[in-house]
């Protein structure tokens, strides 16, 4: 069964796959357990035996970063922003065909889903960086994560990776809205990614802040991470990344073009990038205005 699952994962462009037991994640995996009440694998599927953990490299998903272009994150451009369901579906269907339960966990429902970064830590796929993201030597933090909870008993154990951030504080120093004051803990209301998708933020954290061109989501804390530099200079050539052609998207991202977009243009050219969640047009317009304010 396992080798069939691994083959299906490969066919669907997944780069790493691990099988961990469905027992509770501990402080070593997720830090403060209190914050994850009701989100442990067994809270979600009480008879689960295994969590299958998936990671896909998204380092190639970038558009032109020069000044006259707007930017969005690698996660959005990869199509996995709130939805890594598509490549996992054949695996879910395979498990179900063998009369097993299988539930896909993606990023769509924050509160109902297991914490994917901690799950990946337990699977030996990386460590939690100071920017609160999963990092490893091979992919840096440019990985989208997903999981399948199942009652099939196919788990293994993996050594947990040592944290290799050391004394580096580049992510917290670079965050223009000061969202990483405590290492490993993201101050969500102060994170630009959070702000740029919030239709009705309590405070406008963008005042006087350089968005580095980002109009939806933000990769600033990742762009400065030493573990990502090799991927920024020369992204890995992976099957999924190969499907992305930035040349097609670059003209759409020109700031002049973004500024002039009406709702129809937006629906046609930008909205399809946002799989699983669509930024309302009026919030997009607000973000572009903020971006141009800083030009
Ligand atoms: C809600 C959410 C957000 C929110 C809040 C983020 C947050 N850090 O909480 C917002 C919208 C801001 C966001 C932004 C982004 N997100 Co997000 N997000 C999620 C989601 C849906 C849930 C995360 C969650 O549970 N947060 C709740 C808080 C309580 O937990 P936490 O951040 O995990 O933090 C805990 C750990 O750091 C731990 N901890 C603290 N100290 C220590 C110490 C040790 C030793 C250990 C082990 C742990 C530990 O305790 C913290 C809680 O206090 C997940 C998908 C999922 N189901 O897991 C994706 C997810 C985490 N996001 C992801 C990504 C890629 C991003 C962005 C990079 C996208 C972008 N470019 O804009 C940014 C990154 C911002 C950042 N620096 O974290 C990826 C992470 C991939 C990776 N390599 O880690 C995920 C897994 C989605 C996916 N399908 O791949 N996200």
mmCIF file of C-alpha atoms and ligand atoms in Angstrom:
data_model
loop_
_atom_site.group_PDB
_atom_site.id
_atom_site.type_symbol
_atom_site.label_atom_id
_atom_site.label_comp_id
_atom_site.label_asym_id
_atom_site.label_seq_id
_atom_site.Cartn_x
_atom_site.Cartn_y
_atom_site.Cartn_z
ATOM 1 C CA UNK A 1 0.000 0.000 0.000
ATOM 2 C CA UNK A 2 2.764 2.380 0.956
ATOM 3 C CA UNK A 3 4.636 2.079 -2.309
ATOM 4 C CA UNK A 4 1.410 2.707 -4.245
ATOM 5 C CA UNK A 5 0.836 5.861 -2.184
ATOM 6 C CA UNK A 6 4.411 7.010 -2.789
ATOM 7 C CA UNK A 7 4.004 6.434 -6.526
ATOM 8 C CA UNK A 8 0.738 8.364 -6.613
ATOM 9 C CA UNK A 9 2.429 11.226 -4.753
ATOM 10 C CA UNK A 10 5.284 11.325 -7.263
ATOM 11 C CA UNK A 11 2.851 11.258 -10.199
ATOM 12 C CA UNK A 12 1.124 14.261 -8.664
ATOM 13 C CA UNK A 13 4.308 16.317 -8.286
ATOM 14 C CA UNK A 14 4.741 15.945 -4.549
ATOM 15 C CA UNK A 15 8.394 16.138 -3.518
ATOM 16 C CA UNK A 16 8.395 14.620 -0.018
ATOM 17 C CA UNK A 17 6.057 12.168 1.661
ATOM 18 C CA UNK A 18 6.228 10.799 5.217
ATOM 19 C CA UNK A 19 3.981 8.573 7.334
ATOM 20 C CA UNK A 20 3.790 9.479 11.036
ATOM 21 C CA UNK A 21 1.567 8.116 13.782
ATOM 22 C CA UNK A 22 -1.591 10.060 14.619
ATOM 23 C CA UNK A 23 -0.748 10.442 18.328
ATOM 24 C CA UNK A 24 -0.798 13.937 19.780
ATOM 25 C CA UNK A 25 1.828 16.420 18.645
ATOM 26 C CA UNK A 26 3.964 17.589 21.566
ATOM 27 C CA UNK A 27 5.691 20.818 22.634
ATOM 28 C CA UNK A 28 8.720 19.677 20.631
ATOM 29 C CA UNK A 29 6.619 19.894 17.486
ATOM 30 C CA UNK A 30 4.256 22.822 18.016
ATOM 31 C CA UNK A 31 5.482 24.826 20.996
ATOM 32 C CA UNK A 32 2.503 26.003 23.053
ATOM 33 C CA UNK A 33 -0.005 23.095 23.147
ATOM 34 C CA UNK A 34 -2.768 25.341 24.487
ATOM 35 C CA UNK A 35 -2.940 27.103 21.138
ATOM 36 C CA UNK A 36 -3.789 23.874 19.354
ATOM 37 C CA UNK A 37 -6.645 22.547 21.465
ATOM 38 C CA UNK A 38 -9.078 20.594 19.319
ATOM 39 C CA UNK A 39 -6.594 20.489 16.438
ATOM 40 C CA UNK A 40 -4.666 17.310 17.246
ATOM 41 C CA UNK A 41 -5.069 14.517 14.664
ATOM 42 C CA UNK A 42 -7.202 12.382 17.025
ATOM 43 C CA UNK A 43 -9.494 15.354 17.787
ATOM 44 C CA UNK A 44 -10.318 15.455 14.104
ATOM 45 C CA UNK A 45 -10.413 11.705 13.362
ATOM 46 C CA UNK A 46 -10.579 9.727 16.626
ATOM 47 C CA UNK A 47 -9.684 6.384 15.045
ATOM 48 C CA UNK A 48 -6.860 7.766 12.907
ATOM 49 C CA UNK A 49 -3.658 5.746 12.943
ATOM 50 C CA UNK A 50 -1.456 7.644 10.523
ATOM 51 C CA UNK A 51 -0.888 11.162 9.252
ATOM 52 C CA UNK A 52 0.596 11.159 5.775
ATOM 53 C CA UNK A 53 2.568 14.375 5.405
ATOM 54 C CA UNK A 54 3.333 15.983 2.042
ATOM 55 C CA UNK A 55 5.698 18.747 1.037
ATOM 56 C CA UNK A 56 5.967 20.364 -2.365
ATOM 57 C CA UNK A 57 8.773 22.759 -3.297
ATOM 58 C CA UNK A 58 7.455 26.139 -4.448
ATOM 59 C CA UNK A 59 10.728 28.045 -4.845
ATOM 60 C CA UNK A 60 10.256 28.540 -8.595
ATOM 61 C CA UNK A 61 6.956 30.359 -8.266
ATOM 62 C CA UNK A 62 8.104 33.969 -8.604
ATOM 63 C CA UNK A 63 7.344 36.794 -10.996
ATOM 64 C CA UNK A 64 9.620 39.707 -11.914
ATOM 65 C CA UNK A 65 10.866 41.339 -8.729
ATOM 66 C CA UNK A 66 11.934 44.663 -10.225
ATOM 67 C CA UNK A 67 10.554 47.909 -8.962
ATOM 68 C CA UNK A 68 7.862 48.454 -11.582
ATOM 69 C CA UNK A 69 6.103 45.170 -10.815
ATOM 70 C CA UNK A 70 3.650 44.164 -8.094
ATOM 71 C CA UNK A 71 4.255 40.901 -6.272
ATOM 72 C CA UNK A 72 2.400 38.107 -4.572
ATOM 73 C CA UNK A 73 3.739 35.131 -2.654
ATOM 74 C CA UNK A 74 5.169 31.867 -3.915
ATOM 75 C CA UNK A 75 2.352 30.127 -2.056
ATOM 76 C CA UNK A 76 -0.316 31.977 -4.063
ATOM 77 C CA UNK A 77 1.501 31.526 -7.369
ATOM 78 C CA UNK A 78 1.925 27.814 -6.659
ATOM 79 C CA UNK A 79 -1.849 27.365 -6.472
ATOM 80 C CA UNK A 80 -1.575 25.964 -2.949
ATOM 81 C CA UNK A 81 -2.556 29.091 -1.044
ATOM 82 C CA UNK A 82 -5.557 27.544 0.643
ATOM 83 C CA UNK A 83 -5.815 24.396 -1.336
ATOM 84 C CA UNK A 84 -3.324 21.585 -1.721
ATOM 85 C CA UNK A 85 -6.264 19.223 -2.281
ATOM 86 C CA UNK A 86 -5.803 18.448 -5.977
ATOM 87 C CA UNK A 87 -2.587 16.387 -5.797
ATOM 88 C CA UNK A 88 -3.774 14.614 -2.629
ATOM 89 C CA UNK A 89 -7.146 13.561 -4.028
ATOM 90 C CA UNK A 90 -5.920 10.465 -5.907
ATOM 91 C CA UNK A 91 -4.268 9.256 -2.685
ATOM 92 C CA UNK A 92 -7.436 9.833 -0.664
ATOM 93 C CA UNK A 93 -9.433 7.939 -3.306
ATOM 94 C CA UNK A 94 -6.908 5.088 -3.303
ATOM 95 C CA UNK A 95 -7.134 4.708 0.490
ATOM 96 C CA UNK A 96 -10.931 4.818 0.309
ATOM 97 C CA UNK A 97 -10.913 2.151 -2.383
ATOM 98 C CA UNK A 98 -9.254 -0.093 0.210
ATOM 99 C CA UNK A 99 -12.043 0.740 2.690
ATOM 100 C CA UNK A 100 -9.888 3.109 4.724
ATOM 101 C CA UNK A 101 -10.919 6.501 5.980
ATOM 102 C CA UNK A 102 -8.947 9.356 4.451
ATOM 103 C CA UNK A 103 -9.331 13.053 5.170
ATOM 104 C CA UNK A 104 -7.328 15.717 3.346
ATOM 105 C CA UNK A 105 -5.881 18.460 5.539
ATOM 106 C CA UNK A 106 -4.966 21.666 3.772
ATOM 107 C CA UNK A 107 -4.737 25.267 4.830
ATOM 108 C CA UNK A 108 -8.343 26.102 4.107
ATOM 109 C CA UNK A 109 -9.874 25.981 7.547
ATOM 110 C CA UNK A 110 -7.371 27.347 10.098
ATOM 111 C CA UNK A 111 -9.192 26.215 13.177
ATOM 112 C CA UNK A 112 -10.332 22.801 12.061
ATOM 113 C CA UNK A 113 -7.107 21.585 10.521
ATOM 114 C CA UNK A 114 -4.109 20.012 12.204
ATOM 115 C CA UNK A 115 -1.091 22.323 12.389
ATOM 116 C CA UNK A 116 0.835 21.361 9.287
ATOM 117 C CA UNK A 117 4.194 22.870 10.276
ATOM 118 C CA UNK A 118 4.317 20.941 13.571
ATOM 119 C CA UNK A 119 3.210 17.798 11.765
ATOM 120 C CA UNK A 120 6.070 18.248 9.320
ATOM 121 C CA UNK A 121 8.492 18.741 12.240
ATOM 122 C CA UNK A 122 7.379 15.400 13.667
ATOM 123 C CA UNK A 123 7.874 13.868 10.217
ATOM 124 C CA UNK A 124 11.498 15.036 10.221
ATOM 125 C CA UNK A 125 10.891 17.423 7.330
ATOM 126 C CA UNK A 126 12.435 20.498 8.938
ATOM 127 C CA UNK A 127 12.572 22.827 11.906
ATOM 128 C CA UNK A 128 10.446 25.847 12.890
ATOM 129 C CA UNK A 129 12.423 28.955 11.998
ATOM 130 C CA UNK A 130 12.284 32.257 13.842
ATOM 131 C CA UNK A 131 9.822 33.435 11.186
ATOM 132 C CA UNK A 132 7.585 30.571 12.427
ATOM 133 C CA UNK A 133 7.886 28.676 9.143
ATOM 134 C CA UNK A 134 9.120 25.164 8.432
ATOM 135 C CA UNK A 135 12.667 25.269 7.037
ATOM 136 C CA UNK A 136 15.058 22.545 5.901
ATOM 137 C CA UNK A 137 18.446 22.311 4.251
ATOM 138 C CA UNK A 138 17.100 21.148 0.894
ATOM 139 C CA UNK A 139 14.118 23.427 0.216
ATOM 140 C CA UNK A 140 14.611 26.287 2.692
ATOM 141 C CA UNK A 141 11.140 27.444 3.681
ATOM 142 C CA UNK A 142 9.803 27.329 0.137
ATOM 143 C CA UNK A 143 7.554 24.369 0.761
ATOM 144 C CA UNK A 144 3.780 24.042 0.698
ATOM 145 C CA UNK A 145 2.504 21.444 3.124
ATOM 146 C CA UNK A 146 -0.477 19.131 3.154
ATOM 147 C CA UNK A 147 -1.566 15.973 4.952
ATOM 148 C CA UNK A 148 -3.995 13.072 4.885
ATOM 149 C CA UNK A 149 -5.403 11.625 8.068
ATOM 150 C CA UNK A 150 -6.199 7.962 7.758
ATOM 151 C CA UNK A 151 -7.113 4.903 9.823
ATOM 152 C CA UNK A 152 -4.634 2.805 7.811
ATOM 153 C CA UNK A 153 -1.855 1.693 10.142
ATOM 154 C CA UNK A 154 1.236 2.552 8.107
ATOM 155 C CA UNK A 155 3.257 4.942 10.252
ATOM 156 C CA UNK A 156 7.019 5.127 10.746
ATOM 157 C CA UNK A 157 9.199 7.239 13.012
ATOM 158 C CA UNK A 158 11.726 9.770 11.796
ATOM 159 C CA UNK A 159 14.509 11.657 13.541
ATOM 160 C CA UNK A 160 13.532 15.241 14.333
ATOM 161 C CA UNK A 161 15.714 17.785 12.580
ATOM 162 C CA UNK A 162 17.948 20.057 14.631
ATOM 163 C CA UNK A 163 17.025 23.752 14.528
ATOM 164 C CA UNK A 164 19.668 25.476 12.387
ATOM 165 C CA UNK A 165 18.637 29.128 12.704
ATOM 166 C CA UNK A 166 21.405 29.745 15.238
ATOM 167 C CA UNK A 167 21.944 33.390 16.080
ATOM 168 C CA UNK A 168 20.444 34.633 12.816
ATOM 169 C CA UNK A 169 17.699 37.267 13.154
ATOM 170 C CA UNK A 170 17.487 38.334 9.510
ATOM 171 C CA UNK A 171 13.749 37.531 9.254
ATOM 172 C CA UNK A 172 12.745 39.526 12.316
ATOM 173 C CA UNK A 173 15.055 42.404 11.363
ATOM 174 C CA UNK A 174 13.627 42.547 7.831
ATOM 175 C CA UNK A 175 9.922 42.392 8.676
ATOM 176 C CA UNK A 176 8.787 45.947 7.890
ATOM 177 C CA UNK A 177 5.757 45.740 10.169
ATOM 178 C CA UNK A 178 7.661 44.208 13.080
ATOM 179 C CA UNK A 179 5.588 41.030 13.265
ATOM 180 C CA UNK A 180 8.382 38.756 14.550
ATOM 181 C CA UNK A 181 9.349 40.282 17.872
ATOM 182 C CA UNK A 182 9.433 36.909 19.656
ATOM 183 C CA UNK A 183 11.399 34.252 17.764
ATOM 184 C CA UNK A 184 9.146 31.467 16.350
ATOM 185 C CA UNK A 185 5.966 33.366 17.212
ATOM 186 C CA UNK A 186 4.274 35.381 14.518
ATOM 187 C CA UNK A 187 2.303 38.395 15.729
ATOM 188 C CA UNK A 188 -0.529 37.768 13.306
ATOM 189 C CA UNK A 189 -2.294 41.181 13.418
ATOM 190 C CA UNK A 190 1.064 42.789 12.553
ATOM 191 C CA UNK A 191 1.899 40.439 9.684
ATOM 192 C CA UNK A 192 1.546 41.993 6.231
ATOM 193 C CA UNK A 193 0.259 38.720 4.805
ATOM 194 C CA UNK A 194 -2.575 38.856 7.278
ATOM 195 C CA UNK A 195 -3.236 42.550 6.688
ATOM 196 C CA UNK A 196 -3.291 42.303 2.901
ATOM 197 C CA UNK A 197 -6.041 39.667 3.004
ATOM 198 C CA UNK A 198 -8.070 41.420 5.706
ATOM 199 C CA UNK A 199 -11.098 43.324 4.352
ATOM 200 C CA UNK A 200 -11.635 45.147 7.590
ATOM 201 C CA UNK A 201 -8.433 45.370 9.661
ATOM 202 C CA UNK A 202 -8.589 46.824 13.163
ATOM 203 C CA UNK A 203 -5.442 48.861 12.515
ATOM 204 C CA UNK A 204 -3.800 49.973 9.310
ATOM 205 C CA UNK A 205 -0.348 48.480 9.815
ATOM 206 C CA UNK A 206 0.730 49.571 6.333
ATOM 207 C CA UNK A 207 1.247 53.210 7.298
ATOM 208 C CA UNK A 208 4.862 54.131 6.518
ATOM 209 C CA UNK A 209 5.680 50.510 5.693
ATOM 210 C CA UNK A 210 7.568 49.455 2.554
ATOM 211 C CA UNK A 211 5.560 46.581 1.067
ATOM 212 C CA UNK A 212 8.426 45.619 -1.259
ATOM 213 C CA UNK A 213 5.877 45.425 -4.064
ATOM 214 C CA UNK A 214 3.578 42.902 -2.366
ATOM 215 C CA UNK A 215 -0.144 43.457 -2.930
ATOM 216 C CA UNK A 216 -1.299 40.057 -1.665
ATOM 217 C CA UNK A 217 0.613 37.943 0.846
ATOM 218 C CA UNK A 218 4.226 38.733 1.581
ATOM 219 C CA UNK A 219 7.451 36.727 1.381
ATOM 220 C CA UNK A 220 9.770 39.334 2.949
ATOM 221 C CA UNK A 221 10.734 37.250 6.006
ATOM 222 C CA UNK A 222 11.522 34.361 3.673
ATOM 223 C CA UNK A 223 13.365 36.384 1.037
ATOM 224 C CA UNK A 224 16.079 37.332 3.551
ATOM 225 C CA UNK A 225 16.439 33.871 5.114
ATOM 226 C CA UNK A 226 19.933 32.442 4.501
ATOM 227 C CA UNK A 227 18.398 29.009 3.877
ATOM 228 C CA UNK A 228 16.468 30.435 0.921
ATOM 229 C CA UNK A 229 19.254 32.328 -0.821
ATOM 230 C CA UNK A 230 20.288 29.434 -3.065
ATOM 231 C CA UNK A 231 16.630 29.099 -4.154
ATOM 232 C CA UNK A 232 16.322 32.797 -4.917
ATOM 233 C CA UNK A 233 19.492 32.716 -7.059
ATOM 234 C CA UNK A 234 18.686 29.404 -8.710
ATOM 235 C CA UNK A 235 15.479 27.579 -7.795
ATOM 236 C CA UNK A 236 15.492 23.787 -7.820
ATOM 237 C CA UNK A 237 14.202 22.184 -10.965
ATOM 238 C CA UNK A 238 11.254 20.119 -9.724
ATOM 239 C CA UNK A 239 8.367 18.630 -11.733
ATOM 240 C CA UNK A 240 5.778 20.949 -10.211
ATOM 241 C CA UNK A 241 7.919 24.082 -10.543
ATOM 242 C CA UNK A 242 8.499 23.305 -14.202
ATOM 243 C CA UNK A 243 4.790 23.855 -14.839
ATOM 244 C CA UNK A 244 5.131 27.533 -13.901
ATOM 245 C CA UNK A 245 5.930 30.086 -16.573
ATOM 246 C CA UNK A 246 6.503 33.529 -15.105
ATOM 247 C CA UNK A 247 6.798 35.086 -18.572
ATOM 248 C CA UNK A 248 3.047 34.737 -18.973
ATOM 249 C CA UNK A 249 2.343 36.446 -15.680
ATOM 250 C CA UNK A 250 4.928 39.234 -15.625
ATOM 251 C CA UNK A 251 2.923 41.610 -17.874
ATOM 252 C CA UNK A 252 -0.105 41.157 -15.573
ATOM 253 C CA UNK A 253 2.024 42.186 -12.590
ATOM 254 C CA UNK A 254 3.193 45.525 -14.025
ATOM 255 C CA UNK A 255 2.230 48.183 -11.496
ATOM 256 C CA UNK A 256 0.722 50.459 -14.146
ATOM 257 C CA UNK A 257 -1.391 47.568 -15.327
ATOM 258 C CA UNK A 258 -2.449 46.561 -11.788
ATOM 259 C CA UNK A 259 -3.415 50.176 -11.052
ATOM 260 C CA UNK A 260 -5.654 50.401 -14.101
ATOM 261 C CA UNK A 261 -7.410 47.050 -13.621
ATOM 262 C CA UNK A 262 -11.183 47.205 -13.468
ATOM 263 C CA UNK A 263 -13.218 44.454 -11.845
ATOM 264 C CA UNK A 264 -13.495 42.432 -15.065
ATOM 265 C CA UNK A 265 -9.724 42.540 -15.630
ATOM 266 C CA UNK A 266 -9.213 41.525 -12.017
ATOM 267 C CA UNK A 267 -11.593 38.574 -12.319
ATOM 268 C CA UNK A 268 -9.875 37.438 -15.495
ATOM 269 C CA UNK A 269 -6.209 37.992 -14.650
ATOM 270 C CA UNK A 270 -5.686 37.968 -10.872
ATOM 271 C CA UNK A 271 -8.582 36.117 -9.235
ATOM 272 C CA UNK A 272 -7.735 32.750 -10.900
ATOM 273 C CA UNK A 273 -4.371 32.799 -9.088
ATOM 274 C CA UNK A 274 -6.156 32.636 -5.756
ATOM 275 C CA UNK A 275 -7.211 29.027 -5.492
ATOM 276 C CA UNK A 276 -9.306 28.301 -2.412
ATOM 277 C CA UNK A 277 -9.713 31.955 -1.415
ATOM 278 C CA UNK A 278 -10.404 35.021 -3.482
ATOM 279 C CA UNK A 279 -9.378 38.470 -2.359
ATOM 280 C CA UNK A 280 -12.374 40.746 -2.952
ATOM 281 C CA UNK A 281 -11.785 43.278 -5.745
ATOM 282 C CA UNK A 282 -12.210 46.201 -3.365
ATOM 283 C CA UNK A 283 -9.498 44.844 -1.044
ATOM 284 C CA UNK A 284 -7.237 44.308 -4.046
ATOM 285 C CA UNK A 285 -7.811 47.956 -5.046
ATOM 286 C CA UNK A 286 -7.050 49.098 -1.501
ATOM 287 C CA UNK A 287 -3.796 47.117 -1.517
ATOM 288 C CA UNK A 288 -2.711 48.543 -4.865
ATOM 289 C CA UNK A 289 -3.427 52.060 -3.577
ATOM 290 C CA UNK A 290 -1.290 51.391 -0.493
ATOM 291 C CA UNK A 291 1.461 50.048 -2.709
ATOM 292 C CA UNK A 292 1.400 53.062 -5.018
ATOM 293 C CA UNK A 293 1.325 55.422 -2.034
ATOM 294 C CA UNK A 294 4.817 54.208 -1.174
ATOM 295 C CA UNK A 295 6.149 54.637 -4.735
HETATM 296 C C1 LIG B 1 -3.477 30.714 9.723
HETATM 297 C C2 LIG B 1 -2.311 30.614 8.765
HETATM 298 C C3 LIG B 1 -1.639 31.790 8.414
HETATM 299 C C4 LIG B 1 -1.923 33.108 9.109
HETATM 300 C C5 LIG B 1 -1.242 33.086 10.480
HETATM 301 C C6 LIG B 1 0.167 32.507 10.423
HETATM 302 C C7 LIG B 1 0.690 31.981 11.753
HETATM 303 N N1 LIG B 1 2.008 31.886 11.852
HETATM 304 O O1 LIG B 1 -0.062 31.632 12.633
HETATM 305 C C8 LIG B 1 -1.307 34.133 8.110
HETATM 306 C C9 LIG B 1 -2.390 34.624 7.161
HETATM 307 C C10 LIG B 1 -0.639 35.355 8.707
HETATM 308 C C11 LIG B 1 -0.328 33.244 7.351
HETATM 309 C C12 LIG B 1 0.745 33.717 6.673
HETATM 310 C C13 LIG B 1 1.629 32.923 5.988
HETATM 311 N N2 LIG B 1 1.522 31.595 5.765
HETATM 312 CO CO1 LIG B 1 0.179 30.480 6.584
HETATM 313 N N3 LIG B 1 -0.993 29.243 7.345
HETATM 314 C C14 LIG B 1 -1.917 29.365 8.239
HETATM 315 C C15 LIG B 1 -2.538 27.988 8.559
HETATM 316 C C16 LIG B 1 -3.880 27.884 7.817
HETATM 317 C C17 LIG B 1 -2.676 27.702 10.042
HETATM 318 C C18 LIG B 1 -1.424 28.090 10.878
HETATM 319 C C19 LIG B 1 -1.721 28.057 12.348
HETATM 320 O O2 LIG B 1 -2.222 27.075 12.836
HETATM 321 N N4 LIG B 1 -1.424 29.133 13.055
HETATM 322 C C20 LIG B 1 -1.749 29.182 14.469
HETATM 323 C C21 LIG B 1 -0.530 29.486 15.332
HETATM 324 C C22 LIG B 1 -0.997 29.343 16.772
HETATM 325 O O3 LIG B 1 0.489 28.592 15.114
HETATM 326 P P1 LIG B 1 1.877 28.674 14.352
HETATM 327 O O4 LIG B 1 2.186 29.794 13.504
HETATM 328 O O5 LIG B 1 1.939 27.347 13.739
HETATM 329 O O6 LIG B 1 2.943 28.990 15.475
HETATM 330 C C23 LIG B 1 3.322 28.118 16.404
HETATM 331 C C24 LIG B 1 4.725 27.534 16.192
HETATM 332 O O7 LIG B 1 5.593 28.501 15.672
HETATM 333 C C25 LIG B 1 5.009 27.107 17.597
HETATM 334 N N5 LIG B 1 6.279 27.441 18.175
HETATM 335 C C26 LIG B 1 6.581 28.557 18.768
HETATM 336 N N6 LIG B 1 7.783 28.482 19.290
HETATM 337 C C27 LIG B 1 8.250 27.268 19.032
HETATM 338 C C28 LIG B 1 9.455 26.677 19.366
HETATM 339 C C29 LIG B 1 9.689 25.372 18.972
HETATM 340 C C30 LIG B 1 10.956 24.738 19.329
HETATM 341 C C31 LIG B 1 8.723 24.687 18.206
HETATM 342 C C32 LIG B 1 8.976 23.322 17.745
HETATM 343 C C33 LIG B 1 7.515 25.299 17.878
HETATM 344 C C34 LIG B 1 7.301 26.599 18.309
HETATM 345 O O8 LIG B 1 4.042 27.762 18.447
HETATM 346 C C35 LIG B 1 3.453 28.794 17.727
HETATM 347 C C36 LIG B 1 2.182 29.271 18.375
HETATM 348 O O9 LIG B 1 2.526 30.096 19.396
HETATM 349 C C37 LIG B 1 -1.448 27.017 7.963
HETATM 350 C C38 LIG B 1 -1.992 25.673 7.421
HETATM 351 C C39 LIG B 1 -2.120 24.691 8.538
HETATM 352 N N7 LIG B 1 -3.251 24.053 8.635
HETATM 353 O O10 LIG B 1 -1.213 24.477 9.321
HETATM 354 C C40 LIG B 1 -0.779 27.890 6.883
HETATM 355 C C41 LIG B 1 0.711 27.722 6.666
HETATM 356 C C42 LIG B 1 1.376 27.653 8.015
HETATM 357 N N8 LIG B 1 1.103 28.962 6.014
HETATM 358 C C43 LIG B 1 2.061 28.817 5.188
HETATM 359 C C44 LIG B 1 2.690 29.878 4.500
HETATM 360 C C45 LIG B 1 3.627 29.493 3.367
HETATM 361 C C46 LIG B 1 2.441 31.205 4.836
HETATM 362 C C47 LIG B 1 3.128 32.443 4.268
HETATM 363 C C48 LIG B 1 4.606 32.306 3.938
HETATM 364 C C49 LIG B 1 2.380 32.876 3.008
HETATM 365 C C50 LIG B 1 2.836 34.210 2.489
HETATM 366 N N9 LIG B 1 3.868 34.286 1.723
HETATM 367 O O11 LIG B 1 2.262 35.181 2.790
HETATM 368 C C51 LIG B 1 2.888 33.461 5.398
HETATM 369 C C52 LIG B 1 4.021 33.399 6.412
HETATM 370 C C53 LIG B 1 3.880 34.255 7.612
HETATM 371 C C54 LIG B 1 4.762 33.735 8.724
HETATM 372 N N10 LIG B 1 5.969 34.266 8.862
HETATM 373 O O12 LIG B 1 4.347 32.806 9.420
HETATM 374 C C55 LIG B 1 2.484 27.360 5.049
HETATM 375 C C56 LIG B 1 3.801 27.109 5.782
HETATM 376 C C57 LIG B 1 4.848 26.398 4.961
HETATM 377 C C58 LIG B 1 6.166 26.381 5.689
HETATM 378 N N11 LIG B 1 7.236 26.202 4.964
HETATM 379 O O13 LIG B 1 6.219 26.515 6.869
HETATM 380 C C59 LIG B 1 1.224 26.629 5.665
HETATM 381 C C60 LIG B 1 1.542 25.309 6.346
HETATM 382 C C61 LIG B 1 0.217 26.446 4.502
HETATM 383 C C62 LIG B 1 0.584 25.348 3.530
HETATM 384 N N12 LIG B 1 -0.409 24.666 3.002
HETATM 385 O O14 LIG B 1 1.699 25.061 3.214
HETATM 386 N N13 LIG B 1 -0.654 31.924 7.493
#
